[in-house]
CSV table of C-alpha atoms and ligand atoms in Angstrom, one decimal:
chain,number,residue,atom,x,y,z
A,7,UNK,CA,78.0,140.6,95.1
A,8,UNK,CA,81.4,140.6,93.6
A,9,UNK,CA,83.0,144.1,93.9
A,10,UNK,CA,83.3,144.4,90.0
A,11,UNK,CA,79.7,144.1,89.8
A,12,UNK,CA,79.4,147.8,91.7
A,13,UNK,CA,79.4,150.9,89.4
A,14,UNK,CA,80.8,152.8,92.4
A,15,UNK,CA,84.0,150.6,92.4
A,16,UNK,CA,84.6,151.7,88.8
A,17,UNK,CA,83.6,155.3,89.3
A,18,UNK,CA,86.0,155.8,92.2
A,19,UNK,CA,88.7,154.5,89.9
A,20,UNK,CA,87.7,157.1,87.5
A,21,UNK,CA,87.5,159.8,89.7
A,22,UNK,CA,91.2,159.3,91.5
A,23,UNK,CA,92.2,158.7,87.6
A,24,UNK,CA,93.3,155.1,88.2
A,25,UNK,CA,92.3,153.7,85.0
A,26,UNK,CA,95.3,152.0,83.7
A,27,UNK,CA,93.1,150.0,80.9
A,28,UNK,CA,92.7,153.4,79.1
A,29,UNK,CA,94.7,153.4,76.0
A,30,UNK,CA,94.1,156.8,75.5
A,31,UNK,CA,93.3,156.3,71.7
A,32,UNK,CA,91.1,153.9,69.8
A,33,UNK,CA,92.1,150.2,69.7
A,34,UNK,CA,93.7,149.5,66.4
A,35,UNK,CA,92.3,145.9,65.9
A,36,UNK,CA,88.7,147.1,66.5
A,37,UNK,CA,88.9,150.2,64.4
A,38,UNK,CA,90.8,148.4,61.3
A,39,UNK,CA,88.1,145.5,61.6
A,40,UNK,CA,85.5,148.5,61.1
A,41,UNK,CA,87.0,150.2,58.8
A,42,UNK,CA,87.3,147.5,56.1
A,43,UNK,CA,83.4,147.2,56.2
A,44,UNK,CA,81.6,149.0,53.5
A,45,UNK,CA,78.1,149.1,55.3
A,46,UNK,CA,78.2,152.2,57.8
A,47,UNK,CA,74.6,151.8,59.0
A,48,UNK,CA,75.0,148.8,61.2
A,49,UNK,CA,73.7,149.2,64.9
A,50,UNK,CA,76.8,148.7,67.0
A,51,UNK,CA,77.0,148.3,71.0
A,52,UNK,CA,80.2,148.9,72.9
A,53,UNK,CA,79.4,147.8,76.5
A,54,UNK,CA,81.7,148.8,79.4
A,55,UNK,CA,83.2,151.4,77.0
A,56,UNK,CA,85.0,153.4,79.7
A,57,UNK,CA,86.7,156.4,78.2
A,58,UNK,CA,85.1,155.3,74.8
A,59,UNK,CA,87.9,156.2,72.3
A,60,UNK,CA,86.6,153.5,69.9
A,61,UNK,CA,82.8,155.0,70.4
A,62,UNK,CA,84.0,158.2,69.4
A,63,UNK,CA,86.4,157.3,66.5
A,64,UNK,CA,83.9,155.0,64.9
A,65,UNK,CA,81.2,157.7,65.1
A,66,UNK,CA,83.4,160.2,63.4
A,67,UNK,CA,84.2,157.6,60.7
A,68,UNK,CA,80.4,157.6,59.8
A,69,UNK,CA,79.2,154.6,61.9
A,70,UNK,CA,76.3,157.1,63.1
A,71,UNK,CA,74.6,154.0,64.8
A,72,UNK,CA,77.4,153.5,67.3
A,73,UNK,CA,76.1,153.3,71.1
A,74,UNK,CA,78.3,154.0,74.0
A,75,UNK,CA,77.3,151.8,77.1
A,76,UNK,CA,79.0,152.0,80.8
A,77,UNK,CA,77.2,151.7,84.2
A,78,UNK,CA,79.7,154.3,85.9
A,79,UNK,CA,78.4,157.7,85.9
A,80,UNK,CA,82.0,158.6,86.0
A,81,UNK,CA,83.0,156.8,82.7
A,82,UNK,CA,80.0,158.5,81.1
A,83,UNK,CA,80.9,161.6,82.2
A,84,UNK,CA,84.5,161.2,80.9
A,85,UNK,CA,83.0,160.2,77.5
A,86,UNK,CA,80.8,163.1,77.0
A,87,UNK,CA,83.7,165.6,78.0
A,88,UNK,CA,86.0,164.0,75.5
A,89,UNK,CA,83.4,163.7,72.8
A,90,UNK,CA,81.0,166.4,73.3
A,91,UNK,CA,79.1,166.1,69.9
A,92,UNK,CA,78.3,162.5,70.4
A,93,UNK,CA,74.4,162.1,70.4
A,94,UNK,CA,73.1,161.8,74.0
A,95,UNK,CA,70.7,159.3,73.3
A,96,UNK,CA,73.6,157.0,72.2
A,97,UNK,CA,75.0,157.3,75.3
A,98,UNK,CA,73.6,154.4,77.5
A,99,UNK,CA,74.3,154.7,81.2
A,100,UNK,CA,73.2,151.2,81.8
A,101,UNK,CA,74.2,147.8,83.3
A,102,UNK,CA,74.7,145.5,80.5
A,103,UNK,CA,73.0,142.8,82.1
A,104,UNK,CA,69.7,144.7,82.4
A,105,UNK,CA,69.8,146.1,78.8
A,106,UNK,CA,67.3,145.3,75.9
A,107,UNK,CA,67.8,146.3,72.3
A,108,UNK,CA,69.2,144.4,69.3
A,109,UNK,CA,72.5,145.1,67.6
A,110,UNK,CA,74.3,144.1,64.5
A,111,UNK,CA,77.5,144.2,66.3
A,112,UNK,CA,78.8,143.8,70.0
A,113,UNK,CA,82.1,145.0,70.7
A,114,UNK,CA,84.4,143.3,73.3
A,115,UNK,CA,87.5,145.2,74.6
A,116,UNK,CA,88.4,144.8,78.4
A,117,UNK,CA,84.9,144.5,79.7
A,118,UNK,CA,84.7,140.5,79.9
A,119,UNK,CA,87.8,140.8,81.6
A,120,UNK,CA,86.5,143.3,84.1
A,121,UNK,CA,83.5,140.9,85.5
A,122,UNK,CA,83.5,138.5,88.3
A,123,UNK,CA,85.4,135.7,86.9
A,124,UNK,CA,83.2,132.8,87.8
A,125,UNK,CA,81.6,130.4,85.4
A,126,UNK,CA,78.2,131.6,86.3
A,127,UNK,CA,79.2,135.2,85.3
A,128,UNK,CA,80.8,134.2,82.0
A,129,UNK,CA,77.8,132.1,81.0
A,130,UNK,CA,75.6,135.5,81.8
A,131,UNK,CA,77.7,137.6,79.6
A,132,UNK,CA,77.3,134.9,76.8
A,133,UNK,CA,73.8,134.7,77.2
A,134,UNK,CA,73.3,138.4,77.4
A,135,UNK,CA,75.4,138.8,74.1
A,136,UNK,CA,73.2,136.3,72.2
A,137,UNK,CA,69.9,138.4,73.2
A,138,UNK,CA,71.3,141.5,72.4
A,139,UNK,CA,72.5,140.5,69.0
A,140,UNK,CA,70.2,140.3,65.8
A,141,UNK,CA,70.1,137.1,64.0
A,142,UNK,CA,73.4,136.9,62.0
A,143,UNK,CA,74.8,139.8,64.1
A,144,UNK,CA,78.6,139.6,65.5
A,145,UNK,CA,80.6,139.6,68.7
A,146,UNK,CA,83.8,141.0,68.0
A,147,UNK,CA,86.9,142.0,69.9
A,148,UNK,CA,89.7,141.2,72.3
A,149,UNK,CA,89.9,138.7,75.1
A,150,UNK,CA,93.1,138.4,77.2
A,151,UNK,CA,95.4,135.2,76.7
A,152,UNK,CA,96.8,134.7,80.0
A,153,UNK,CA,95.4,132.2,82.3
A,154,UNK,CA,92.7,132.6,84.9
A,155,UNK,CA,93.7,130.3,87.2
A,156,UNK,CA,94.2,131.1,90.1
A,157,UNK,CA,92.1,134.2,89.5
A,158,UNK,CA,94.0,137.2,90.7
A,159,UNK,CA,92.4,139.2,93.3
A,160,UNK,CA,91.7,142.2,90.9
A,161,UNK,CA,90.9,142.6,87.1
A,162,UNK,CA,91.8,142.2,84.6
A,163,UNK,CA,90.7,138.3,84.4
A,164,UNK,CA,92.1,136.2,81.6
A,165,UNK,CA,91.2,132.8,80.4
A,166,UNK,CA,92.2,130.1,77.9
A,167,UNK,CA,91.1,129.7,74.3
A,168,UNK,CA,89.2,126.3,75.5
A,169,UNK,CA,87.2,128.3,78.0
A,170,UNK,CA,86.3,131.2,75.6
A,171,UNK,CA,85.3,129.0,72.8
A,172,UNK,CA,83.5,126.6,75.0
A,173,UNK,CA,81.6,129.7,76.2
A,174,UNK,CA,80.6,131.3,73.3
A,175,UNK,CA,80.2,128.3,70.6
A,176,UNK,CA,77.0,127.1,72.7
A,177,UNK,CA,75.2,129.7,70.8
A,178,UNK,CA,77.4,131.6,68.2
A,179,UNK,CA,79.4,130.4,65.4
A,180,UNK,CA,83.2,131.1,65.5
A,181,UNK,CA,84.6,132.9,62.6
A,182,UNK,CA,88.1,134.0,63.9
A,183,UNK,CA,89.7,133.2,67.1
A,184,UNK,CA,93.6,133.8,66.7
A,185,UNK,CA,96.2,135.7,68.4
A,186,UNK,CA,95.8,139.4,67.6
A,187,UNK,CA,98.3,140.6,65.1
A,188,UNK,CA,97.5,144.3,65.2
A,189,UNK,CA,97.4,144.9,69.0
A,190,UNK,CA,98.5,147.9,70.7
A,191,UNK,CA,102.3,147.6,71.2
A,192,UNK,CA,101.8,147.3,75.0
A,193,UNK,CA,99.3,144.4,74.3
A,194,UNK,CA,101.3,142.7,71.7
A,195,UNK,CA,101.4,139.1,72.2
A,196,UNK,CA,98.9,138.9,75.1
A,197,UNK,CA,95.3,138.8,73.6
A,198,UNK,CA,93.0,137.0,71.1
A,199,UNK,CA,90.9,138.6,68.4
A,200,UNK,CA,87.8,137.0,67.8
A,201,UNK,CA,84.6,137.4,65.6
A,202,UNK,CA,81.5,135.1,66.4
A,203,UNK,CA,78.3,135.5,64.4
A,204,UNK,CA,74.8,134.5,66.0
A,205,UNK,CA,73.4,131.5,64.1
A,206,UNK,CA,70.4,132.6,62.4
B,56,SAM,C1,88.5,147.8,82.6
B,56,SAM,S1,87.5,148.8,82.3
B,56,SAM,C2,87.5,149.0,80.5
B,56,SAM,C3,86.8,150.1,80.0
B,56,SAM,C4,86.9,150.3,78.2
B,56,SAM,N1,86.5,149.0,77.7
B,56,SAM,C5,88.4,150.5,77.8
B,56,SAM,O1,89.1,149.6,77.3
B,56,SAM,O2,89.0,151.3,78.2
B,56,SAM,C6,85.4,148.0,82.4
B,56,SAM,C7,84.5,149.1,82.0
B,56,SAM,O3,83.4,148.2,82.4
B,56,SAM,C8,82.4,148.9,83.0
B,56,SAM,N2,81.4,148.0,83.5
B,56,SAM,C9,81.7,147.0,84.4
B,56,SAM,N3,80.4,146.3,84.8
B,56,SAM,C10,79.6,146.7,83.6
B,56,SAM,C11,78.1,146.4,83.6
B,56,SAM,N4,77.5,145.5,84.1
B,56,SAM,N5,77.6,147.4,82.7
B,56,SAM,C12,78.2,148.3,82.1
B,56,SAM,N6,79.3,148.5,82.2
B,56,SAM,C13,80.0,147.9,83.1
B,56,SAM,C14,83.1,149.8,84.2
B,56,SAM,O4,82.3,150.8,84.7
B,56,SAM,C15,84.3,150.1,83.4
B,56,SAM,O5,84.1,151.2,82.8
């Protein structure tokens, strides 16, 4: 098993406060995307949510069907401590790859890049997204634009536009995949923003 598939690896990092991926605020591209939507009833899943700032923010903005997911107990505890009023039954302490359920949106932010950087695992992610989306549902979010080859020994693992599109376009339609124009300052110019919809 690749070390990133072990929830303990992530819990140890949270426990020693070694989580440099934490923006300490909601991610601007993600919240701006949702803020322009009129329908706040959508069922949203944010997998590998870690500190979960986007989950907490969207809930407070009226997206009452947003779901937090992380397989690390320490990540879940961190989220609960930060957002004590968030509904307990929408905190999913699950492995994304064993999860059932259907969502209108799946949100990607530094989850894909934390997975084993193999073709097999990336295909598994794309297949799981497809299974978890309702017909017409959307995968939206951010993917690093730096190359994967050679893969660094530790995450984050990047990729090329060709690879991402090749992966998702098997089952989803690309609506947007461009350099992100409203990234957090520390990520400016380093990520793609994508919206993919499930063919109905
Ligand atoms: C790099 S962190 C990013 C956290 C968060 N998205 C953020 O932007 O701060 C990756 C997260 O994915 C979680 N994770 C990794 N594999 C997972 C899996 N198979 N199912 C659920 N969570 C997973 C880890 O526990 C970790 O919290």
